[in-house]
Amino acid sequence: MGSAYTDYPPSLDSAQQDFLVQKIKDWSAQNGLMIRPGHIPKDVDPNGVLATNAPVTVFPSPFPRSCFEQAQGLQTLYNKLYAEITCDVEWLSKIMADLIEVDDFVSRLWKVHQAVDKEGYAQTLSLGLYRSDYMPHTGPSGLSLKQIEFNTISSSFGGLSTRVAALHTELLNSPGYPSHPLLDSNKPPANTAVQTLAAGLAAGHTAYGPSKSTPALPKCILFVIQDGERNIFDQLAVSEQLERVHEIPVFRLLRSEILEHTSIPASNPARPLVYTPPYAKDAPYEVSTVYLRCFYAPTDYVSERDWEARTHLERSAAIKCPTVLNQLAGCKIVQQVLASTEPDHLKSFLSETDAAVIESLRDTFAPQYDLNGRGRELALNPATAANHVLKPQREGGGNNIYKTDIPDFLRSIPESEWKRWILMELITPPDAKNVALRSDGEVLSGNVISELGIYGTILWDQKTRGRILHNEEGGWLLRTKAKDVNEGGVATGFSSLDGIILF
């Protein structure tokens, strides 16, 4: 392990660095490895046309092959697990009960489900485009794979991650790239994230069946996106694959314009979702699949109109990616409950799976606790809190409290709100270094840690539990950040997109 990290990456002189930085910038512009810049004054870019290279590493990072292959091998099982959890509404409601009491966002999501359930769901098929995130953990027995979180909504960067793999593959053949034993006759593993994500959406489109409108309408897939979306090029890589390879029309719709441009005919009990492009009002489409690249955080719900829009989509016949229930299944509290063996929920959900495979999946769990009993003791003691991270129970990353900040933070909020948080033992990745090119052109080098994401897609029938129509693993994401940085968003500038060199 030491030799893979201690003398890596190779050093760069100023001429090599200047050459590689310019090559990366040019390659990124030519191949769509781009993001919209943030914090640009309106008078500088009044029409929103500027784009810049996504933050990337100059070198692919070493990653243990055994951990990488384990993560790949478990993804379809993880897909199945979260489909099973979503199907068990009674179990999910019990797990969510305490969180619903104290978290307004989770409570509102649950109310959306209840409202649609009361009316009756028009669509029983559910689609998941997932990403399971991990780090290699340095323990007494060597390196092992530990899961950070499981993403059930808006699992991003599949498009740009494939670009980074191609970039590093090309750089390895560049005459200005310094040599290193790890790079000799080695290249990043194949990255099929775009193909996998697009194939999942195409499976939903096909499974939707014929138009439910009268007269029949052409069908499409609808990407629902955030206002001011910066990560547009990542999404375009997937929509291009759908249009070019699968020959499926794809439209992008702002979250704020859902109610303006989509409708559900009141006279049609099947409740098809009809999208009318504002630039082609005489050419409506029926939406087979709604792919949400928004609605995952409270900030996406600016007003009651946004909650009305989410309910509007949920009650339609379009296949949702994800449904509200599947989004809720991604809450940290589910991850924490699965990590417990008393009772063994994991074994219950995967009862038909070989015991050894279940244990391989269980081994990826880091110790996690609610803030009762043992978790409370660990969180309030500065000495033990130093080895933990406090995470919000809801789905998605960010807003974490780290190490010795945990005791004071908990004492600063009412104890009744502690149910909103989960305590997780910190994962200790191996020491590593790399060089990163930020979106603003700054080059940084130093100690880093990397996080691996594995993509998977699954389509199942919520009504007929266990009926899986599509289940696939494919593609990866590596995000690398400075070791002393806690948060890890790429679009927010904390992390860089990275490639992988297996060892």
Short mmCIF file of C-alpha atoms in Angstrom, two decimals:
data_model
loop_
_atom_site.label_atom_id
_atom_site.label_comp_id
_atom_site.label_asym_id
_atom_site.label_seq_id
_atom_site.Cartn_x
_atom_site.Cartn_y
_atom_site.Cartn_z
CA MET A 1 0.00 0.00 0.00
CA GLY A 2 2.75 2.44 0.93
CA SER A 3 4.51 2.31 -2.43
CA ALA A 4 1.25 3.10 -4.22
CA TYR A 5 0.83 6.39 -2.37
CA THR A 6 4.07 7.64 -0.83
CA ASP A 7 5.93 8.69 -3.98
CA TYR A 8 2.86 9.51 -6.07
CA PRO A 9 2.15 11.61 -8.07
CA PRO A 10 5.33 12.32 -10.03
CA SER A 11 6.71 15.82 -9.68
CA LEU A 12 6.13 18.52 -12.29
CA ASP A 13 8.49 21.27 -13.29
CA SER A 14 6.99 24.65 -14.25
CA ALA A 15 7.12 23.97 -17.99
CA GLN A 16 5.35 20.60 -17.61
CA GLN A 17 2.70 22.13 -15.38
CA ASP A 18 2.02 25.01 -17.78
CA PHE A 19 1.76 22.58 -20.69
CA LEU A 20 -0.61 20.19 -18.90
CA VAL A 21 -2.82 22.94 -17.50
CA GLN A 22 -3.32 24.43 -20.95
CA LYS A 23 -3.94 20.99 -22.46
CA ILE A 24 -6.56 20.20 -19.81
CA LYS A 25 -8.32 23.53 -20.36
CA ASP A 26 -8.41 23.06 -24.14
CA TRP A 27 -9.46 19.40 -23.91
CA SER A 28 -12.23 20.28 -21.45
CA ALA A 29 -13.65 22.95 -23.73
CA GLN A 30 -13.50 20.67 -26.75
CA ASN A 31 -15.11 17.68 -24.99
CA GLY A 32 -17.67 19.26 -22.67
CA LEU A 33 -15.85 18.73 -19.38
CA MET A 34 -17.35 22.04 -18.26
CA ILE A 35 -19.53 23.75 -15.66
CA ARG A 36 -21.20 27.13 -15.51
CA PRO A 37 -19.14 29.41 -13.25
CA GLY A 38 -20.60 30.67 -10.01
CA HIS A 39 -20.43 34.12 -8.48
CA ILE A 40 -20.10 35.91 -11.83
CA PRO A 41 -21.53 39.45 -11.64
CA LYS A 42 -24.55 39.94 -13.88
CA ASP A 43 -22.88 42.81 -15.72
CA VAL A 44 -19.93 40.56 -16.62
CA ASP A 45 -22.10 37.76 -18.04
CA PRO A 46 -25.58 39.26 -18.57
CA ASN A 47 -26.73 36.49 -20.90
CA GLY A 48 -25.31 33.54 -18.95
CA VAL A 49 -23.09 32.25 -21.73
CA LEU A 50 -19.84 31.71 -19.85
CA ALA A 51 -18.56 28.24 -19.02
CA THR A 52 -15.28 26.99 -17.59
CA ASN A 53 -13.49 23.70 -17.11
CA ALA A 54 -14.82 21.57 -14.28
CA PRO A 55 -12.29 21.23 -11.44
CA VAL A 56 -10.15 18.19 -12.25
CA THR A 57 -7.00 16.50 -11.04
CA VAL A 58 -3.91 16.51 -13.22
CA PHE A 59 -3.16 12.88 -12.35
CA PRO A 60 -5.54 9.94 -11.83
CA SER A 61 -5.50 8.81 -8.19
CA PRO A 62 -4.43 5.36 -7.01
CA PHE A 63 -7.34 3.24 -5.77
CA PRO A 64 -7.18 -0.34 -4.40
CA ARG A 65 -8.43 -2.77 -7.02
CA SER A 66 -10.03 -5.07 -4.44
CA CYS A 67 -12.17 -2.22 -3.05
CA PHE A 68 -13.13 -1.02 -6.53
CA GLU A 69 -14.22 -4.47 -7.68
CA GLN A 70 -16.11 -5.11 -4.43
CA ALA A 71 -18.06 -1.87 -4.93
CA GLN A 72 -18.88 -2.83 -8.52
CA GLY A 73 -19.94 -6.32 -7.51
CA LEU A 74 -22.33 -5.09 -4.82
CA GLN A 75 -24.13 -2.39 -6.79
CA THR A 76 -26.97 -4.46 -8.27
CA LEU A 77 -27.58 -5.91 -4.79
CA TYR A 78 -27.70 -2.40 -3.35
CA ASN A 79 -30.12 -1.46 -6.14
CA LYS A 80 -32.39 -4.34 -5.16
CA LEU A 81 -32.11 -3.52 -1.46
CA TYR A 82 -33.34 0.04 -1.90
CA ALA A 83 -36.13 -1.06 -4.22
CA GLU A 84 -37.25 -3.55 -1.56
CA ILE A 85 -37.12 -0.84 1.12
CA THR A 86 -39.22 1.48 -1.04
CA CYS A 87 -41.80 -1.25 -1.56
CA ASP A 88 -42.19 -1.84 2.18
CA VAL A 89 -44.15 1.33 2.94
CA GLU A 90 -45.17 0.13 6.40
CA TRP A 91 -41.53 -0.47 7.40
CA LEU A 92 -40.45 2.85 5.93
CA SER A 93 -43.20 4.72 7.77
CA LYS A 94 -42.04 3.29 11.11
CA ILE A 95 -38.43 4.20 10.42
CA MET A 96 -39.44 7.73 9.39
CA ALA A 97 -41.82 8.36 12.29
CA ASP A 98 -39.39 10.13 14.62
CA LEU A 99 -37.81 12.09 11.78
CA ILE A 100 -41.20 13.25 10.49
CA GLU A 101 -41.84 14.77 13.92
CA VAL A 102 -38.77 17.01 13.89
CA ASP A 103 -37.81 17.55 10.22
CA ASP A 104 -40.23 19.74 8.27
CA PHE A 105 -38.71 18.77 4.92
CA VAL A 106 -39.06 15.04 5.48
CA SER A 107 -42.53 15.60 6.90
CA ARG A 108 -43.64 17.48 3.78
CA LEU A 109 -42.26 14.75 1.50
CA TRP A 110 -44.18 12.16 3.48
CA LYS A 111 -47.36 14.23 3.14
CA VAL A 112 -46.91 14.27 -0.64
CA HIS A 113 -46.87 10.47 -0.58
CA GLN A 114 -49.92 10.34 1.68
CA ALA A 115 -51.90 12.70 -0.54
CA VAL A 116 -51.16 10.72 -3.70
CA ASP A 117 -51.69 7.39 -1.94
CA LYS A 118 -55.11 8.54 -0.77
CA GLU A 119 -56.11 9.33 -4.32
CA GLY A 120 -54.40 6.21 -5.62
CA TYR A 121 -51.12 6.06 -7.52
CA ALA A 122 -51.55 6.20 -11.28
CA GLN A 123 -48.17 4.58 -11.90
CA THR A 124 -46.78 1.54 -10.07
CA LEU A 125 -43.43 1.37 -11.88
CA SER A 126 -40.55 3.13 -10.16
CA LEU A 127 -37.09 3.98 -11.52
CA GLY A 128 -33.91 4.48 -9.53
CA LEU A 129 -30.71 6.03 -10.87
CA TYR A 130 -28.43 5.50 -7.91
CA ARG A 131 -24.88 6.19 -6.80
CA SER A 132 -23.28 4.45 -3.85
CA ASP A 133 -20.37 6.45 -2.38
CA TYR A 134 -17.37 4.89 -0.62
CA MET A 135 -13.89 5.50 0.71
CA PRO A 136 -11.09 3.00 1.26
CA HIS A 137 -10.59 2.69 5.03
CA THR A 138 -7.23 2.07 6.64
CA GLY A 139 -7.70 -0.40 9.48
CA PRO A 140 -5.70 -2.99 11.44
CA SER A 141 -6.17 -5.58 8.69
CA GLY A 142 -5.32 -3.23 5.81
CA LEU A 143 -7.59 -1.43 3.36
CA SER A 144 -11.32 -2.11 3.32
CA LEU A 145 -14.30 -0.53 1.56
CA LYS A 146 -16.65 1.65 3.64
CA GLN A 147 -19.85 3.29 2.41
CA ILE A 148 -20.36 7.00 3.02
CA GLU A 149 -23.90 7.26 1.71
CA PHE A 150 -26.36 5.89 -0.84
CA ASN A 151 -27.88 8.46 -3.20
CA THR A 152 -31.40 7.83 -4.45
CA ILE A 153 -32.13 11.22 -6.07
CA SER A 154 -30.22 13.38 -8.56
CA SER A 155 -27.10 11.19 -8.56
CA SER A 156 -24.90 13.58 -10.48
CA PHE A 157 -21.60 13.67 -12.39
CA GLY A 158 -22.07 10.49 -14.39
CA GLY A 159 -21.65 12.56 -17.55
CA LEU A 160 -18.54 14.45 -16.50
CA SER A 161 -16.91 11.45 -14.82
CA THR A 162 -16.73 9.67 -18.17
CA ARG A 163 -15.06 12.74 -19.64
CA VAL A 164 -12.40 12.74 -16.91
CA ALA A 165 -11.59 9.09 -17.55
CA ALA A 166 -11.11 9.93 -21.23
CA LEU A 167 -9.01 12.99 -20.35
CA HIS A 168 -6.60 11.06 -18.15
CA THR A 169 -6.36 8.27 -20.70
CA GLU A 170 -5.30 10.82 -23.29
CA LEU A 171 -2.89 12.57 -20.92
CA LEU A 172 -1.14 9.28 -20.20
CA ASN A 173 -0.13 9.21 -23.85
CA SER A 174 1.03 12.82 -23.88
CA PRO A 175 4.79 13.49 -24.29
CA GLY A 176 4.62 16.12 -21.55
CA TYR A 177 3.25 13.72 -18.94
CA PRO A 178 5.85 12.61 -16.37
CA SER A 179 6.39 8.88 -15.92
CA HIS A 180 5.71 6.82 -12.80
CA PRO A 181 5.63 3.04 -12.18
CA LEU A 182 1.90 3.21 -11.38
CA LEU A 183 1.21 4.81 -14.76
CA ASP A 184 3.32 2.44 -16.84
CA SER A 185 1.05 0.28 -19.01
CA ASN A 186 -1.90 1.38 -16.88
CA LYS A 187 -4.95 3.49 -17.62
CA PRO A 188 -8.22 4.35 -15.87
CA PRO A 189 -10.81 1.53 -15.93
CA ALA A 190 -13.62 1.81 -18.46
CA ASN A 191 -16.31 4.22 -17.34
CA THR A 192 -19.78 3.49 -18.72
CA ALA A 193 -21.74 5.84 -16.46
CA VAL A 194 -23.43 7.72 -19.32
CA GLN A 195 -24.46 4.52 -21.08
CA THR A 196 -25.76 3.01 -17.84
CA LEU A 197 -27.79 6.03 -16.73
CA ALA A 198 -29.25 6.53 -20.19
CA ALA A 199 -30.12 2.83 -20.49
CA GLY A 200 -31.97 3.00 -17.18
CA LEU A 201 -34.04 5.95 -18.35
CA ALA A 202 -34.65 4.23 -21.70
CA ALA A 203 -35.86 1.12 -19.85
CA GLY A 204 -38.42 3.26 -18.06
CA HIS A 205 -39.50 4.90 -21.31
CA THR A 206 -40.06 1.49 -22.93
CA ALA A 207 -41.83 -0.01 -19.91
CA TYR A 208 -44.29 2.90 -19.81
CA GLY A 209 -45.98 1.40 -22.82
CA PRO A 210 -48.24 3.12 -25.34
CA SER A 211 -49.61 6.62 -24.94
CA LYS A 212 -52.46 6.93 -22.44
CA SER A 213 -53.78 10.09 -24.11
CA THR A 214 -56.69 10.42 -26.53
CA PRO A 215 -55.71 10.98 -29.24
CA ALA A 216 -52.34 9.30 -28.69
CA LEU A 217 -49.33 11.60 -28.24
CA PRO A 218 -45.64 11.07 -28.96
CA LYS A 219 -43.71 10.19 -25.77
CA CYS A 220 -40.69 11.85 -24.23
CA ILE A 221 -38.45 11.87 -21.18
CA LEU A 222 -38.52 15.04 -19.07
CA PHE A 223 -35.46 16.27 -17.13
CA VAL A 224 -36.66 18.57 -14.33
CA ILE A 225 -33.80 20.86 -13.36
CA GLN A 226 -32.93 23.61 -10.92
CA ASP A 227 -33.20 27.26 -11.85
CA GLY A 228 -29.69 28.56 -12.54
CA GLU A 229 -28.32 25.04 -13.04
CA ARG A 230 -24.51 25.11 -13.23
CA ASN A 231 -23.97 21.42 -13.89
CA ILE A 232 -25.74 21.46 -17.25
CA PHE A 233 -23.00 19.74 -19.26
CA ASP A 234 -23.12 16.69 -17.00
CA GLN A 235 -26.84 16.36 -17.69
CA LEU A 236 -26.48 17.00 -21.42
CA ALA A 237 -24.13 14.02 -21.74
CA VAL A 238 -26.98 11.73 -20.59
CA SER A 239 -29.71 13.41 -22.64
CA GLU A 240 -27.53 13.29 -25.75
CA GLN A 241 -27.07 9.54 -25.27
CA LEU A 242 -30.84 9.12 -24.98
CA GLU A 243 -31.52 11.10 -28.12
CA ARG A 244 -28.66 9.83 -30.27
CA VAL A 245 -28.47 6.15 -29.27
CA HIS A 246 -31.96 5.38 -27.96
CA GLU A 247 -33.74 7.86 -30.24
CA ILE A 248 -35.94 9.16 -27.42
CA PRO A 249 -36.98 12.83 -27.34
CA VAL A 250 -35.70 14.58 -24.20
CA PHE A 251 -36.81 17.93 -22.83
CA ARG A 252 -35.44 20.04 -19.99
CA LEU A 253 -37.88 21.89 -17.74
CA LEU A 254 -37.12 24.31 -14.92
CA ARG A 255 -38.50 23.38 -11.54
CA SER A 256 -40.28 26.74 -11.38
CA GLU A 257 -42.10 26.10 -14.68
CA ILE A 258 -43.57 22.64 -14.04
CA LEU A 259 -47.13 23.82 -13.48
CA GLU A 260 -46.92 26.25 -16.38
CA HIS A 261 -45.86 23.76 -19.05
CA THR A 262 -47.22 20.39 -17.91
CA SER A 263 -50.79 19.25 -17.34
CA ILE A 264 -52.83 16.21 -16.37
CA PRO A 265 -56.16 16.12 -18.25
CA ALA A 266 -58.90 16.03 -15.62
CA SER A 267 -61.11 13.92 -17.89
CA ASN A 268 -58.53 11.13 -18.26
CA PRO A 269 -58.49 8.69 -15.32
CA ALA A 270 -55.11 7.32 -16.43
CA ARG A 271 -53.58 10.73 -15.52
CA PRO A 272 -50.97 11.06 -18.29
CA LEU A 273 -48.51 13.91 -17.82
CA VAL A 274 -48.58 16.14 -20.90
CA TYR A 275 -45.67 18.48 -21.62
CA THR A 276 -46.20 21.32 -24.05
CA PRO A 277 -42.96 23.02 -25.11
CA PRO A 278 -43.43 26.81 -24.85
CA TYR A 279 -41.74 27.16 -28.25
CA ALA A 280 -44.00 24.53 -29.91
CA LYS A 281 -47.42 24.88 -28.35
CA ASP A 282 -49.11 22.87 -31.08
CA ALA A 283 -46.84 19.84 -30.50
CA PRO A 284 -47.51 18.38 -27.03
CA TYR A 285 -45.77 15.25 -25.73
CA GLU A 286 -46.74 12.63 -23.19
CA VAL A 287 -44.07 12.20 -20.53
CA SER A 288 -43.09 8.58 -20.02
CA THR A 289 -40.40 9.27 -17.39
CA VAL A 290 -39.64 12.23 -15.13
CA TYR A 291 -35.98 12.45 -14.17
CA LEU A 292 -35.53 14.77 -11.19
CA ARG A 293 -32.28 16.71 -11.06
CA CYS A 294 -33.79 18.93 -8.37
CA PHE A 295 -36.23 18.69 -5.44
CA TYR A 296 -33.63 16.92 -3.28
CA ALA A 297 -33.11 19.75 -0.76
CA PRO A 298 -35.35 22.24 1.08
CA THR A 299 -33.83 25.07 -0.98
CA ASP A 300 -35.56 23.59 -4.06
CA TYR A 301 -38.94 24.30 -2.47
CA VAL A 302 -39.10 28.09 -2.55
CA SER A 303 -42.87 28.34 -2.08
CA GLU A 304 -46.01 26.28 -1.76
CA ARG A 305 -46.16 26.25 -5.55
CA ASP A 306 -43.08 23.99 -5.58
CA TRP A 307 -44.76 21.49 -3.26
CA GLU A 308 -47.82 21.64 -5.49
CA ALA A 309 -45.58 20.91 -8.49
CA ARG A 310 -43.96 17.92 -6.78
CA THR A 311 -47.37 16.50 -5.91
CA HIS A 312 -48.52 17.16 -9.49
CA LEU A 313 -45.65 15.05 -10.87
CA GLU A 314 -46.11 12.34 -8.25
CA ARG A 315 -49.81 11.79 -9.00
CA SER A 316 -49.25 11.56 -12.75
CA ALA A 317 -48.85 8.36 -14.77
CA ALA A 318 -45.26 9.23 -15.68
CA ILE A 319 -42.60 6.95 -14.19
CA LYS A 320 -40.77 8.96 -11.55
CA CYS A 321 -37.02 8.85 -11.02
CA PRO A 322 -37.32 8.84 -8.08
CA THR A 323 -40.70 8.67 -6.39
CA VAL A 324 -41.07 10.47 -3.08
CA LEU A 325 -40.91 7.12 -1.28
CA ASN A 326 -37.67 6.18 -3.01
CA GLN A 327 -36.20 9.58 -2.16
CA LEU A 328 -37.10 9.04 1.49
CA ALA A 329 -35.47 5.60 1.41
CA GLY A 330 -32.17 7.44 0.87
CA CYS A 331 -32.35 9.18 4.26
CA LYS A 332 -29.41 8.51 6.56
CA ILE A 333 -31.72 7.00 9.16
CA VAL A 334 -32.33 4.07 6.80
CA GLN A 335 -28.59 3.56 6.41
CA GLN A 336 -28.18 3.62 10.20
CA VAL A 337 -30.99 1.12 10.80
CA LEU A 338 -29.59 -1.24 8.15
CA ALA A 339 -26.19 -1.17 9.89
CA SER A 340 -27.77 -2.60 13.05
CA THR A 341 -28.07 -6.37 13.44
CA GLU A 342 -30.72 -6.34 16.19
CA PRO A 343 -33.03 -6.86 14.41
CA ASP A 344 -31.28 -7.79 11.18
CA HIS A 345 -33.25 -5.77 8.62
CA LEU A 346 -30.60 -6.30 5.96
CA LYS A 347 -31.01 -10.07 6.06
CA SER A 348 -34.77 -9.70 6.05
CA PHE A 349 -34.83 -7.54 2.91
CA LEU A 350 -32.30 -9.78 1.11
CA SER A 351 -33.62 -13.13 2.34
CA GLU A 352 -33.06 -14.83 -1.03
CA THR A 353 -29.42 -13.67 -1.26
CA ASP A 354 -26.45 -15.85 -0.34
CA ALA A 355 -25.33 -15.19 3.25
CA ALA A 356 -21.71 -14.55 2.24
CA VAL A 357 -22.81 -11.86 -0.25
CA ILE A 358 -24.95 -10.19 2.40
CA GLU A 359 -21.96 -10.11 4.75
CA SER A 360 -19.82 -8.57 2.01
CA LEU A 361 -22.40 -5.80 1.73
CA ARG A 362 -22.66 -5.46 5.52
CA ASP A 363 -18.89 -5.09 5.74
CA THR A 364 -19.18 -1.83 3.80
CA PHE A 365 -21.15 -0.20 6.64
CA ALA A 366 -19.26 2.11 8.98
CA PRO A 367 -20.52 2.10 12.61
CA GLN A 368 -23.49 4.46 12.94
CA TYR A 369 -25.67 5.53 15.85
CA ASP A 370 -28.72 7.57 16.67
CA LEU A 371 -28.25 10.03 19.53
CA ASN A 372 -29.60 7.76 22.23
CA GLY A 373 -27.54 5.51 24.48
CA ARG A 374 -24.15 4.72 22.98
CA GLY A 375 -24.42 7.37 20.26
CA ARG A 376 -25.18 10.07 22.81
CA GLU A 377 -22.13 9.15 24.88
CA LEU A 378 -19.83 9.15 21.87
CA ALA A 379 -21.14 12.47 20.55
CA LEU A 380 -20.95 14.46 23.78
CA ASN A 381 -17.46 13.30 24.83
CA PRO A 382 -14.88 15.43 22.95
CA ALA A 383 -12.37 12.56 23.03
CA THR A 384 -14.68 10.12 21.22
CA ALA A 385 -16.46 12.76 19.13
CA ALA A 386 -13.08 13.45 17.50
CA ASN A 387 -13.43 10.16 15.61
CA HIS A 388 -16.95 10.83 14.30
CA VAL A 389 -19.04 12.95 11.95
CA LEU A 390 -22.57 14.16 12.66
CA LYS A 391 -24.81 14.01 9.59
CA PRO A 392 -28.35 15.28 8.91
CA GLN A 393 -30.75 12.36 8.69
CA ARG A 394 -32.20 13.42 5.36
CA GLU A 395 -30.87 12.22 2.00
CA GLY A 396 -27.91 13.96 0.37
CA GLY A 397 -24.50 15.18 1.45
CA GLY A 398 -23.31 18.40 3.03
CA ASN A 399 -24.11 20.30 6.24
CA ASN A 400 -22.13 17.84 8.35
CA ILE A 401 -20.58 18.60 11.75
CA TYR A 402 -17.13 17.15 12.30
CA LYS A 403 -15.09 15.83 15.21
CA THR A 404 -14.67 18.10 18.25
CA ASP A 405 -17.26 20.57 16.95
CA ILE A 406 -19.96 17.96 17.62
CA PRO A 407 -20.46 18.34 21.43
CA ASP A 408 -20.82 22.15 21.34
CA PHE A 409 -23.11 21.96 18.31
CA LEU A 410 -25.46 19.50 19.99
CA ARG A 411 -25.59 21.61 23.15
CA SER A 412 -26.45 24.66 21.02
CA ILE A 413 -29.70 23.14 19.70
CA PRO A 414 -32.77 21.84 21.57
CA GLU A 415 -32.42 18.18 22.48
CA SER A 416 -35.76 17.57 20.78
CA GLU A 417 -33.97 18.23 17.46
CA TRP A 418 -31.29 15.60 18.00
CA LYS A 419 -33.48 13.10 16.17
CA ARG A 420 -32.57 14.99 13.00
CA TRP A 421 -28.96 13.81 13.24
CA ILE A 422 -26.99 10.58 12.98
CA LEU A 423 -23.48 9.90 14.30
CA MET A 424 -21.11 8.01 12.03
CA GLU A 425 -17.59 6.81 12.72
CA LEU A 426 -15.08 8.60 10.53
CA ILE A 427 -13.57 6.66 7.66
CA THR A 428 -9.77 6.88 7.56
CA PRO A 429 -8.55 6.82 3.96
CA PRO A 430 -4.85 6.29 3.17
CA ASP A 431 -2.57 9.31 2.93
CA ALA A 432 -2.34 10.51 -0.67
CA LYS A 433 -1.32 13.50 -2.75
CA ASN A 434 -2.40 14.98 -6.07
CA VAL A 435 -2.47 18.15 -8.15
CA ALA A 436 -5.76 19.83 -9.04
CA LEU A 437 -6.77 22.45 -11.58
CA ARG A 438 -9.65 24.51 -10.23
CA SER A 439 -12.34 26.11 -12.36
CA ASP A 440 -10.80 29.54 -11.76
CA GLY A 441 -7.48 28.33 -13.20
CA GLU A 442 -5.64 28.03 -9.89
CA VAL A 443 -3.39 24.98 -9.52
CA LEU A 444 -3.29 23.38 -6.08
CA SER A 445 -1.23 20.47 -4.82
CA GLY A 446 -1.01 18.68 -1.50
CA ASN A 447 -2.53 15.98 0.67
CA VAL A 448 -5.89 14.71 -0.56
CA ILE A 449 -8.60 12.14 0.09
CA SER A 450 -10.78 10.52 -2.58
CA GLU A 451 -14.37 9.29 -2.62
CA LEU A 452 -15.57 6.62 -5.05
CA GLY A 453 -19.10 6.51 -6.43
CA ILE A 454 -20.53 3.52 -8.29
CA TYR A 455 -23.62 4.03 -10.46
CA GLY A 456 -26.54 1.67 -10.79
CA THR A 457 -30.04 1.69 -12.25
CA ILE A 458 -33.12 -0.33 -11.38
CA LEU A 459 -36.73 -0.40 -12.60
CA TRP A 460 -39.30 -2.25 -10.55
CA ASP A 461 -43.02 -2.59 -9.94
CA GLN A 462 -43.95 -1.04 -6.60
CA LYS A 463 -47.25 -2.91 -6.53
CA THR A 464 -45.84 -6.34 -7.33
CA ARG A 465 -42.98 -6.46 -4.86
CA GLY A 466 -39.93 -8.24 -6.20
CA ARG A 467 -40.82 -7.78 -9.88
CA ILE A 468 -37.67 -6.20 -11.26
CA LEU A 469 -37.67 -5.24 -14.93
CA HIS A 470 -34.14 -3.83 -15.15
CA ASN A 471 -31.16 -3.91 -12.77
CA GLU A 472 -27.69 -2.81 -13.87
CA GLU A 473 -24.37 -1.56 -12.53
CA GLY A 474 -22.10 0.57 -14.65
CA GLY A 475 -19.76 3.51 -14.34
CA TRP A 476 -17.93 5.29 -11.58
CA LEU A 477 -17.09 8.70 -10.17
CA LEU A 478 -14.00 9.69 -8.19
CA ARG A 479 -14.03 13.00 -6.34
CA THR A 480 -10.87 14.22 -4.66
CA LYS A 481 -10.52 17.05 -2.17
CA ALA A 482 -7.87 18.51 0.09
CA LYS A 483 -7.47 16.44 3.23
CA ASP A 484 -8.34 19.36 5.53
CA VAL A 485 -11.59 20.19 3.69
CA ASN A 486 -14.71 18.67 5.25
CA GLU A 487 -17.36 19.22 2.55
CA GLY A 488 -17.00 17.65 -0.88
CA GLY A 489 -19.12 19.29 -3.57
CA VAL A 490 -17.60 19.58 -7.05
CA ALA A 491 -19.89 22.33 -8.32
CA THR A 492 -19.30 24.29 -5.11
CA GLY A 493 -15.53 24.11 -5.62
CA PHE A 494 -14.56 21.88 -2.70
CA SER A 495 -13.71 18.77 -4.76
CA SER A 496 -12.16 17.93 -8.10
CA LEU A 497 -13.25 15.25 -10.55
CA ASP A 498 -10.61 12.56 -10.68
CA GLY A 499 -9.60 9.44 -12.55
CA ILE A 500 -8.55 6.07 -11.17
CA ILE A 501 -5.41 4.02 -11.39
CA LEU A 502 -6.03 0.58 -9.91
CA PHE A 503 -3.32 -1.15 -7.93
#
